[in-house]
Coordinates of C-alpha atoms and ligand atoms in Angstrom, one line a residue:
M768 CA -51.7 29.2 -2.5
L769 CA -54.6 27.2 -3.9
E770 CA -55.1 24.9 -0.9
G771 CA -58.7 25.9 -0.8
L772 CA -59.5 24.2 -4.1
K773 CA -61.0 20.8 -3.5
A774 CA -60.4 17.7 -5.7
V775 CA -63.6 16.2 -7.1
D776 CA -62.0 13.3 -9.0
S777 CA -58.6 12.0 -10.1
T778 CA -57.3 10.4 -13.2
N779 CA -54.3 8.1 -13.8
L780 CA -52.0 9.8 -16.4
P781 CA -49.0 7.5 -17.2
P782 CA -46.5 9.0 -19.6
E783 CA -47.3 8.6 -23.2
G784 CA -44.7 6.1 -24.5
D785 CA -44.0 7.5 -28.0
G786 CA -43.4 11.1 -26.9
T787 CA -41.5 10.1 -23.8
I788 CA -39.0 8.0 -25.7
R789 CA -38.7 10.7 -28.4
A790 CA -37.9 13.3 -25.8
L791 CA -35.5 11.0 -24.0
S792 CA -33.6 10.3 -27.1
R793 CA -32.9 13.9 -27.5
I794 CA -31.6 15.0 -24.1
G795 CA -28.2 15.7 -25.6
Y796 CA -26.0 12.7 -24.9
D797 CA -23.2 12.3 -27.4
L798 CA -21.9 8.8 -28.0
S799 CA -19.0 9.2 -25.5
D800 CA -21.3 10.5 -22.7
A801 CA -23.6 7.6 -23.4
L802 CA -20.9 5.1 -23.1
A803 CA -19.5 6.7 -20.0
D804 CA -22.9 6.3 -18.4
L805 CA -22.8 2.6 -19.0
I806 CA -19.3 2.3 -17.7
D807 CA -20.6 4.0 -14.5
N808 CA -22.9 1.0 -14.1
S809 CA -20.1 -1.4 -14.7
I810 CA -18.0 0.3 -12.0
D811 CA -21.0 0.3 -9.6
A812 CA -21.3 -3.4 -10.2
G813 CA -17.7 -3.9 -9.1
A814 CA -16.4 -4.8 -12.6
S815 CA -12.6 -4.9 -13.1
R816 CA -13.0 -5.0 -16.8
A817 CA -15.3 -3.5 -19.3
E818 CA -15.1 -3.8 -23.1
I819 CA -16.9 -1.8 -25.7
T820 CA -17.3 -3.6 -29.0
I821 CA -18.4 -1.9 -32.2
Y822 CA -19.7 -4.4 -34.7
R823 CA -19.6 -3.4 -38.4
S824 CA -20.1 -4.7 -41.9
D825 CA -18.4 -3.2 -44.9
D826 CA -20.5 0.0 -44.8
E827 CA -22.5 0.0 -41.6
V828 CA -22.1 -0.1 -37.9
T829 CA -24.6 -2.8 -36.9
S830 CA -24.4 -3.0 -33.1
V831 CA -22.6 -1.9 -30.1
T832 CA -22.1 -4.0 -27.0
I833 CA -20.7 -3.0 -23.6
A834 CA -19.7 -6.0 -21.6
D835 CA -18.4 -6.2 -18.0
D836 CA -17.3 -8.7 -15.5
G837 CA -19.2 -7.1 -12.6
R838 CA -21.5 -8.9 -10.2
G839 CA -24.4 -9.1 -12.7
M840 CA -28.1 -9.0 -12.1
S841 CA -30.6 -11.7 -11.1
D842 CA -33.9 -11.9 -13.0
A843 CA -35.6 -9.6 -10.4
E844 CA -32.8 -7.1 -10.3
L845 CA -32.8 -6.9 -14.1
R846 CA -36.5 -6.1 -14.2
I847 CA -35.9 -3.2 -11.8
G848 CA -32.8 -2.1 -13.7
M849 CA -34.7 -2.0 -17.0
Q850 CA -37.4 0.3 -15.5
F851 CA -37.2 4.0 -16.3
A852 CA -36.2 6.0 -13.2
A853 CA -35.8 2.7 -11.4
R854 CA -35.8 2.9 -7.7
T855 CA -32.5 1.2 -6.9
D856 CA -30.6 1.3 -3.6
H857 CA -27.5 3.4 -4.1
N858 CA -24.9 4.0 -1.5
P859 CA -23.3 7.4 -1.4
N860 CA -20.1 6.1 -3.1
D861 CA -22.0 4.9 -6.2
L862 CA -21.7 6.6 -9.5
G863 CA -25.4 5.9 -10.3
A864 CA -27.9 8.5 -9.1
F865 CA -31.1 8.8 -11.2
G866 CA -32.1 5.2 -12.1
L867 CA -32.2 6.3 -15.7
G868 CA -28.7 6.1 -17.3
L869 CA -28.9 2.7 -18.8
K870 CA -32.1 3.6 -20.7
S871 CA -31.6 7.2 -21.5
A872 CA -28.0 6.7 -22.7
S873 CA -29.0 3.7 -24.8
F874 CA -32.0 5.3 -26.4
S875 CA -30.0 8.3 -27.3
Q876 CA -28.0 6.0 -29.6
C877 CA -30.3 3.1 -30.6
E878 CA -33.8 1.8 -31.0
T879 CA -33.4 -1.6 -29.4
L880 CA -31.7 -2.2 -26.0
T881 CA -31.1 -5.7 -24.8
V882 CA -29.4 -6.5 -21.5
I883 CA -28.1 -10.0 -20.7
S884 CA -26.8 -10.5 -17.2
R885 CA -25.4 -13.5 -15.4
K886 CA -25.3 -13.9 -11.7
A887 CA -25.2 -16.9 -9.3
G888 CA -25.1 -19.4 -12.2
T889 CA -28.2 -18.1 -14.0
T890 CA -28.6 -15.8 -17.0
A891 CA -31.4 -13.3 -17.3
A892 CA -32.1 -11.2 -20.3
A893 CA -34.6 -8.4 -21.2
R894 CA -35.3 -6.2 -24.2
W895 CA -36.8 -2.8 -24.7
S896 CA -37.7 -1.4 -28.2
V897 CA -38.9 2.0 -29.0
E898 CA -42.0 0.5 -30.6
Q899 CA -43.0 -1.5 -27.5
I900 CA -42.5 1.5 -25.3
G901 CA -44.6 3.6 -27.7
K902 CA -47.3 1.0 -27.7
D903 CA -47.7 -0.2 -24.2
W904 CA -44.4 0.0 -22.2
K905 CA -44.0 -3.8 -22.4
C906 CA -40.4 -4.9 -21.8
E907 CA -39.7 -8.4 -23.3
L908 CA -38.2 -11.0 -21.0
L909 CA -36.0 -13.3 -23.0
E910 CA -35.5 -17.1 -22.9
S911 CA -32.8 -18.1 -20.5
A912 CA -31.0 -20.9 -22.3
A913 CA -30.5 -19.0 -25.5
S914 CA -29.5 -15.9 -23.5
E915 CA -26.9 -17.9 -21.7
A916 CA -25.4 -18.9 -25.1
E917 CA -25.4 -15.3 -26.2
F918 CA -23.8 -14.3 -23.0
R919 CA -21.0 -16.7 -23.6
R920 CA -20.6 -15.5 -27.2
L921 CA -20.5 -11.8 -26.3
C922 CA -18.9 -11.7 -22.8
I923 CA -15.4 -10.5 -22.1
P924 CA -13.0 -13.3 -23.0
A925 CA -12.1 -15.0 -19.8
K926 CA -11.3 -18.5 -18.8
R927 CA -14.7 -19.0 -17.2
P928 CA -17.2 -16.2 -17.4
V929 CA -18.9 -16.4 -14.0
T930 CA -20.8 -13.1 -13.6
G931 CA -21.2 -10.0 -15.7
T932 CA -23.5 -7.9 -17.8
I933 CA -23.7 -7.2 -21.5
V934 CA -25.6 -4.3 -22.8
V935 CA -26.5 -4.5 -26.5
W936 CA -27.5 -1.6 -28.7
D937 CA -29.2 -2.6 -32.0
R938 CA -30.7 -0.4 -34.7
L939 CA -28.4 2.4 -34.1
T940 CA -29.7 5.9 -34.8
R941 CA -26.7 8.2 -34.3
L942 CA -23.6 6.3 -35.4
A943 CA -23.3 7.5 -39.0
V944 CA -23.7 5.0 -41.7
G945 CA -20.9 5.4 -44.3
S946 CA -21.5 5.3 -48.0
G947 CA -18.5 3.0 -48.7
D948 CA -15.9 0.9 -46.9
H949 CA -13.3 3.7 -46.8
D950 CA -15.6 6.3 -45.3
L951 CA -16.6 4.1 -42.5
D952 CA -13.0 3.2 -41.8
E953 CA -12.1 6.8 -41.4
F954 CA -15.2 7.6 -39.5
L955 CA -14.7 4.8 -37.0
A956 CA -11.0 5.6 -36.5
N957 CA -12.0 9.1 -35.6
E958 CA -14.9 8.1 -33.4
V959 CA -12.9 5.5 -31.5
A960 CA -10.2 8.1 -30.9
I961 CA -12.8 10.5 -29.5
I962 CA -14.3 7.8 -27.2
E963 CA -10.9 6.8 -26.0
A964 CA -9.9 10.3 -25.2
H965 CA -13.2 11.0 -23.4
L966 CA -13.3 7.8 -21.3
G967 CA -9.6 8.1 -20.5
L968 CA -10.3 11.5 -19.0
V969 CA -13.6 10.8 -17.2
F970 CA -12.3 7.6 -15.6
H971 CA -8.6 8.4 -15.3
R972 CA -8.4 7.8 -11.6
F973 CA -9.9 4.3 -11.9
L974 CA -7.6 3.5 -14.9
T975 CA -4.5 4.8 -13.2
A976 CA -5.3 2.9 -10.0
G977 CA -5.8 -0.2 -12.1
S978 CA -9.2 -0.9 -10.6
L979 CA -10.7 -0.8 -14.1
I980 CA -9.3 -2.0 -17.4
L981 CA -11.3 -0.6 -20.2
T982 CA -10.9 -1.7 -23.8
I983 CA -12.5 -0.8 -27.2
V984 CA -12.6 -3.1 -30.2
V985 CA -14.1 -2.8 -33.7
K986 CA -15.2 -6.2 -35.1
H987 CA -15.8 -6.6 -38.8
E988 CA -18.4 -9.3 -39.6
R989 CA -16.1 -10.9 -42.3
R990 CA -12.7 -10.4 -40.8
S991 CA -11.6 -12.4 -37.8
L992 CA -8.8 -10.2 -36.5
A993 CA -9.9 -7.5 -34.1
L994 CA -7.4 -6.2 -31.6
P995 CA -8.8 -4.5 -28.5
R996 CA -7.3 -1.1 -27.7
T997 CA -6.8 -0.4 -24.0
V998 CA -8.1 3.0 -23.0
K999 CA -5.2 4.9 -21.3
P1000 CA -5.7 7.3 -18.5
R1001 CA -5.7 11.0 -19.4
D1002 CA -4.9 12.8 -16.1
P1003 CA -5.5 16.6 -16.6
F1004 CA -3.1 17.2 -13.7
D1005 CA -0.3 15.0 -14.8
Y1006 CA 2.7 17.3 -15.2
R1007 CA 6.1 16.8 -13.8
R1008 CA 7.0 20.3 -12.6
S1009 CA 4.5 22.9 -11.8
G1010 CA 4.4 26.1 -13.9
S1011 CA 5.0 28.1 -10.8
E1012 CA 7.0 27.2 -7.7
G1013 CA 4.9 26.4 -4.6
W1014 CA 1.8 25.3 -6.6
P1015 CA -0.6 23.5 -6.5
K1016 CA -2.3 25.1 -3.5
K1017 CA -5.4 24.0 -1.6
L1018 CA -8.4 26.3 -1.4
I1019 CA -11.6 25.9 0.5
T1020 CA -15.0 27.5 0.1
E1021 CA -18.4 27.3 1.7
L1022 CA -20.8 26.6 -1.1
P1023 CA -24.4 27.6 -0.5
G1024 CA -26.6 24.5 -0.5
V1025 CA -23.7 22.1 -0.6
G1026 CA -21.3 22.7 2.2
T1027 CA -17.5 22.8 2.4
L1028 CA -15.8 22.2 -0.9
N1029 CA -12.1 21.3 -1.3
M1030 CA -10.3 22.6 -4.3
E1031 CA -6.8 22.3 -5.6
A1032 CA -5.5 25.1 -7.8
H1033 CA -2.9 24.0 -10.3
I1034 CA -0.7 25.9 -12.8
W1035 CA 0.5 23.9 -15.7
P1036 CA 4.0 24.5 -17.1
A1037 CA 3.8 26.7 -20.2
G1038 CA 4.0 25.2 -23.7
S1039 CA 3.3 21.6 -22.7
L1040 CA 2.5 19.0 -25.3
A1041 CA 1.9 16.3 -22.7
D1042 CA -1.2 14.1 -23.2
G1043 CA -2.6 15.3 -19.9
Y1044 CA -2.5 18.9 -21.0
L1045 CA -3.8 18.5 -24.6
L1046 CA -6.4 15.8 -23.6
G1047 CA -6.8 14.8 -27.2
A1048 CA -7.1 18.3 -28.5
K1049 CA -4.7 20.4 -30.6
S1050 CA -4.3 23.0 -27.8
G1051 CA -4.9 22.9 -24.1
L1052 CA -6.6 26.3 -24.1
R1053 CA -10.1 25.0 -24.0
W1054 CA -9.3 22.7 -21.0
Q1055 CA -8.8 25.5 -18.5
G1056 CA -11.1 25.7 -15.5
F1057 CA -12.8 23.5 -13.0
Y1058 CA -12.6 19.7 -12.9
F1059 CA -15.4 18.4 -10.8
Y1060 CA -14.9 14.9 -9.4
R1061 CA -17.7 12.9 -7.8
N1062 CA -16.6 9.6 -6.3
H1063 CA -13.4 9.9 -8.4
R1064 CA -15.3 10.1 -11.7
I1065 CA -15.1 13.4 -13.6
I1066 CA -18.4 15.1 -14.0
Q1067 CA -17.2 18.2 -15.7
A1068 CA -13.8 18.7 -17.3
G1069 CA -12.8 22.3 -17.7
G1070 CA -14.9 25.5 -18.0
W1071 CA -15.3 28.2 -15.4
N1072 CA -19.1 27.9 -14.8
G1073 CA -19.5 31.7 -15.2
V1074 CA -16.9 32.4 -12.5
V1075 CA -14.5 33.8 -15.1
R1076 CA -16.0 35.9 -17.8
N1077 CA -15.3 35.4 -21.5
E1078 CA -13.9 32.0 -21.3
P1079 CA -11.7 30.5 -22.6
D1080 CA -9.3 33.2 -21.4
N1081 CA -6.0 33.2 -23.4
D1082 CA -4.1 34.1 -20.3
L1083 CA -5.6 31.4 -18.2
A1084 CA -4.6 28.5 -20.5
L1085 CA -2.5 27.0 -17.7
A1086 CA -5.1 27.2 -14.9
R1087 CA -6.9 24.1 -13.8
V1088 CA -8.7 23.5 -10.5
S1089 CA -9.7 20.1 -9.2
I1090 CA -12.8 20.0 -7.0
E1091 CA -14.0 17.1 -5.0
L1092 CA -17.8 17.1 -4.8
P1093 CA -19.4 15.6 -1.7
P1094 CA -21.7 12.7 -2.6
G1095 CA -24.8 14.9 -2.5
G1096 CA -23.0 17.3 -4.7
L1097 CA -24.1 20.1 -6.9
E1098 CA -26.9 19.6 -9.3
M1099 CA -25.6 17.7 -12.3
N1100 CA -27.3 17.1 -15.6
V1101 CA -28.7 13.7 -16.4
Q1102 CA -25.8 12.9 -18.7
K1103 CA -23.4 13.7 -15.8
S1104 CA -21.3 15.9 -18.1
A1105 CA -21.9 19.3 -16.6
L1106 CA -22.9 21.0 -13.4
Q1107 CA -25.4 23.7 -12.8
V1108 CA -23.9 26.5 -10.7
T1109 CA -26.1 29.2 -9.2
A1110 CA -25.2 32.9 -9.0
A1111 CA -24.6 32.6 -5.2
Q1112 CA -22.4 29.6 -5.8
E1113 CA -20.4 31.6 -8.4
Q1114 CA -19.7 34.2 -5.8
A1115 CA -18.6 31.5 -3.3
F1116 CA -16.1 30.1 -5.8
L1117 CA -14.6 33.6 -6.3
G1118 CA -14.4 33.9 -2.5
A1119 CA -12.4 30.6 -2.0
Q1120 CA -9.2 30.9 0.0
G1121 CA -6.5 28.8 1.7
D1122 CA -2.8 28.2 1.8
G1123 CA -2.4 32.0 2.3
I1124 CA -4.0 32.9 -1.0
T1125 CA -7.4 33.7 -2.5
F1126 CA -9.0 32.4 -5.6
E1127 CA -8.5 35.8 -7.3
E1128 CA -4.8 35.7 -6.4
Y1129 CA -4.5 32.3 -7.9
L1130 CA -6.0 33.5 -11.2
E1131 CA -3.5 36.4 -11.2
E1132 CA -0.6 34.1 -10.7
A1133 CA -1.8 31.8 -13.5
R1134 CA -2.1 34.8 -15.8
K1135 CA 1.4 35.9 -14.9
V1136 CA 3.0 32.6 -15.7
C1137 CA 1.2 32.5 -19.0
T1138 CA 2.2 36.0 -20.1
S1139 CA 5.8 35.8 -19.0
A1140 CA 6.2 32.5 -20.8
R1141 CA 4.9 34.1 -23.9
R1142 CA 7.5 36.9 -23.5
A1143 CA 10.3 34.4 -22.7
N1144 CA 9.5 32.6 -25.9
K1145 CA 11.5 35.1 -27.7
A1146 CA 14.6 34.7 -25.6
P1147 CA 16.4 31.3 -25.9
K1148 CA 17.5 29.4 -22.8
N1149 CA 21.2 29.6 -22.5
V1150 CA 22.3 26.6 -20.4
P1151 CA 23.6 23.7 -22.5
L1152 CA 21.4 20.7 -22.9
V1153 CA 22.8 17.2 -22.1
P1154 CA 21.2 13.8 -22.3
G1155 CA 19.5 12.8 -19.0
Q1156 CA 17.3 10.0 -17.8
G1157 CA 17.0 7.0 -20.1
I1158 CA 20.6 7.2 -21.2
P1159 CA 23.4 5.0 -19.7
M1160 CA 25.3 6.9 -16.9
P1161 CA 28.8 6.8 -18.6
V1162 CA 27.4 8.4 -21.7
R1163 CA 25.7 11.1 -19.6
R1164 CA 28.9 11.9 -17.8
T1165 CA 30.9 12.1 -21.0
A1166 CA 28.2 14.3 -22.6
Q1167 CA 28.3 16.7 -19.6
K1168 CA 32.1 17.0 -20.0
I1169 CA 32.0 17.6 -23.8
L1170 CA 28.8 19.6 -24.1
A1171 CA 28.7 21.6 -20.9
S1172 CA 32.4 21.5 -19.8
S1173 CA 31.1 19.9 -16.6
G1174 CA 29.4 23.2 -15.8
P1175 CA 25.7 24.1 -15.4
H1176 CA 23.5 22.2 -17.8
Q1177 CA 19.9 21.1 -18.3
E1178 CA 19.0 17.5 -18.9
L1179 CA 16.9 16.1 -21.6
D1180 CA 15.1 12.9 -20.5
F1181 CA 13.8 10.0 -22.6
V1182 CA 10.6 8.4 -21.6
W1183 CA 8.6 5.5 -23.2
Q1184 CA 4.9 6.4 -23.5
V1185 CA 2.1 5.4 -25.8
L1186 CA 1.9 8.0 -28.5
D1187 CA -0.2 8.4 -31.6
Q1188 CA 0.2 5.8 -34.3
E1189 CA 2.1 8.1 -36.7
E1190 CA 4.7 9.1 -34.1
L1191 CA 7.9 7.3 -33.2
F1192 CA 8.9 10.2 -31.0
R1193 CA 7.6 13.5 -29.7
L1194 CA 9.5 16.5 -28.4
D1195 CA 8.0 17.7 -25.1
L1196 CA 9.3 21.2 -24.9
A1197 CA 7.6 22.2 -21.7
E1198 CA 8.9 19.2 -19.7
T1199 CA 12.3 19.0 -21.5
R1200 CA 12.0 15.4 -22.6
V1201 CA 11.7 13.2 -25.6
L1202 CA 8.7 10.8 -25.6
L1203 CA 9.3 7.6 -27.5
N1204 CA 6.3 5.5 -28.6
K1205 CA 6.0 2.5 -26.3
N1206 CA 4.0 0.7 -29.0
Y1207 CA 7.1 0.5 -31.2
R1208 CA 9.6 -0.4 -28.5
R1209 CA 9.9 -4.0 -29.7
E1210 CA 10.6 -2.9 -33.2
I1211 CA 13.2 -0.3 -32.1
L1212 CA 14.9 -2.7 -29.7
G1213 CA 15.1 -5.6 -32.1
E1214 CA 16.8 -8.4 -30.2
A1215 CA 17.8 -6.3 -27.3
S1216 CA 15.8 -6.4 -24.1
A1217 CA 13.9 -3.5 -22.6
S1218 CA 15.4 -1.6 -19.7
A1219 CA 15.6 2.0 -18.2
T1220 CA 18.5 2.8 -20.5
D1221 CA 17.6 0.8 -23.6
A1222 CA 18.0 2.0 -27.2
P1223 CA 20.9 4.3 -26.4
I1224 CA 22.0 4.8 -30.0
I1225 CA 18.6 5.9 -31.2
K1226 CA 18.1 8.2 -28.1
I1227 CA 21.5 9.9 -28.6
L1228 CA 20.8 10.4 -32.3
I1229 CA 17.5 12.0 -31.5
F1230 CA 19.2 14.1 -28.9
L1231 CA 21.8 15.3 -31.4
L1232 CA 19.3 15.9 -34.1
F1233 CA 16.7 17.9 -32.1
K1234 CA 18.5 19.4 -29.0
D1235 CA 18.3 22.9 -30.5
D1236 CA 14.5 22.6 -30.6
F1237 CA 14.4 22.7 -26.8
E1238 CA 15.4 26.3 -27.0
R1239 CA 12.0 27.1 -28.5
F1240 CA 8.8 27.6 -26.7
R1241 CA 6.8 26.2 -29.5
F1242 CA 7.3 24.9 -33.1
S1243 CA 6.8 26.8 -36.2
A1244 CA 4.5 25.2 -38.8
K1245 CA 7.6 24.5 -40.9
R1246 CA 9.4 22.8 -38.0
N1247 CA 6.3 20.8 -37.2
A1248 CA 6.1 19.5 -40.8
Y1249 CA 9.8 18.6 -40.5
L1250 CA 9.2 16.7 -37.3
K1251 CA 6.3 14.9 -38.9
A1252 CA 8.5 13.9 -41.8
C1253 CA 11.3 12.6 -39.5
N1254 CA 8.7 10.5 -37.7
A1255 CA 7.3 9.1 -40.9
L1256 CA 10.8 8.2 -42.1
L1257 CA 11.9 6.6 -38.9
L1258 CA 8.7 4.5 -38.8
E1259 CA 9.3 3.4 -42.3
A1260 CA 12.9 2.5 -41.3
I1261 CA 11.7 0.2 -38.5
G1262 CA 9.2 -1.4 -40.8
I1263 CA 5.9 0.0 -39.5
Ligands
LIG139 N1 -23.6 -3.3 -15.9 C1 -24.4 -3.5 -14.8 N2 -24.2 -4.5 -13.9 C2 -25.0 -4.7 -12.9 N3 -26.1 -4.0 -12.6 C3 -26.5 -3.0 -13.5 C4 -25.6 -2.7 -14.7 N4 -26.2 -1.7 -15.4 C5 -27.4 -1.4 -14.7 N5 -27.5 -2.2 -13.6 C6 -28.6 -2.1 -12.6 O1 -29.6 -1.4 -13.1 C7 -29.9 -0.2 -12.4 C8 -30.4 0.9 -13.3 O2 -29.3 1.4 -14.0 P1 -29.3 2.9 -14.6 O3 -28.0 3.2 -15.2 O4 -30.5 3.0 -15.5 O5 -29.6 3.8 -13.3 P2 -28.6 4.1 -12.1 O6 -27.2 3.6 -12.4 O7 -29.2 3.6 -10.9 O8 -28.6 5.7 -12.0 P3 -28.1 6.7 -13.2 O9 -29.4 7.2 -13.9 O10 -27.5 7.8 -12.4 O11 -27.2 6.0 -14.1 C9 -28.7 0.1 -11.6 O12 -28.9 0.8 -10.4 C10 -28.1 -1.3 -11.3 O13 -28.8 -1.9 -10.2
LIG140 MG1 -26.3 4.2 -14.2

């Protein structure tokens, strides 16, 4: 439009440091997103382990480190890596995209970022601080021998730390500082649970495949004992039986500007309390919608991107759709936590079809399953319940004879799974099974050894005590309180 206007001079206008860093620290990362961005880097570096360590004193979180055993960086690579919007060579399968994550995620949480990296027998280290950026964009390069010693001190415990990277956040700005010991304990317990839930979800495919082991540990400066917690995968599609027969179904759509998109439309069984359904929340309602994966990492978990109005929709509580993004993908935000979908793309999602159904028909079916389950809630199931998987076969046969006169019956399975600390067992109504807390298996078994049909007495007693609960669709507040009390008593009894 203004091609006719001729330049008479030019001036170099580098970004103003202070303002840039202030703006960057406010682009809306929360702690879990910021950590996920750093784990992306560890995965891109081929790490098989990554450990997040939160260092604390009595009343303060002092530092956070993220250590991995990936391929590390040479001195030259580290200099590029520290640069904002670094021009790095990514292949299409990488999680990194913008050359910014390390810096933007870190400065959303802290004022000093140090990176120590070891590769090919040498250690390189560099440090950014907000003051230096504000003054003259000078990144400090740190002495090698001392950095090597720090690397050994802070790296993931291994027989011989060969390569890897440690990102250190000092002078934290967002991690709340408690007023007393107790406050901080509570705050950290809560925060670690949120981080675990988020990372378990975002990286669930890597964690399930075993290609990444992710741990979180809180270290107190005066206490020596600090047990790392392993982040367990939270797969939003991990149900045993679909909520409707014949599902999930595959759908395909042509997305303007992107190309062909493969979708898988799922319907969860109603009333589930499975980890994969609740994803760390009290109810699964908010988790309905699209799950966008890019190179196996979740970019967006739930939400309909405007395709369904007035979300969350009570009747779509069971509807979840996994979508594989091509490497180019949709436009994602810098924090890689949401996608921008245009109006034309919204229409394309609505027009998706495949497996003899359309997207609209899928929504209809998901609504139907939800509403009929709500109605069925009032009518109890009438087939007798008998002990199933997890119980020795002779006991199961006897139970079928006594409780179901060898006629039609439904089986209640027993499964060991990691549950919350205050639970010894959980009744999973939707999947008709009892979950037993794997973390207490040793205490429950005593001298006996673990097997598929271990702890038969405790399992049968739980069966007898709670079998009638499986005629419900959900628990009343009173029943919930009773179940909590039972859990507390049993934990007390096994000495937890
Ligand atoms: N843990 C790590 N191990 C090895 N190299 C790393 C690590 N973290 C960062 N790097 C290097 O530093 C570069 C810059 O990282 P940064 O997270 O800022 O950007 P990115 O990963 O390229 O893209 P994005 O902004 O999407 O995260 C990476 O491309 C990588 O080469
Ligand atoms: Mg990155």
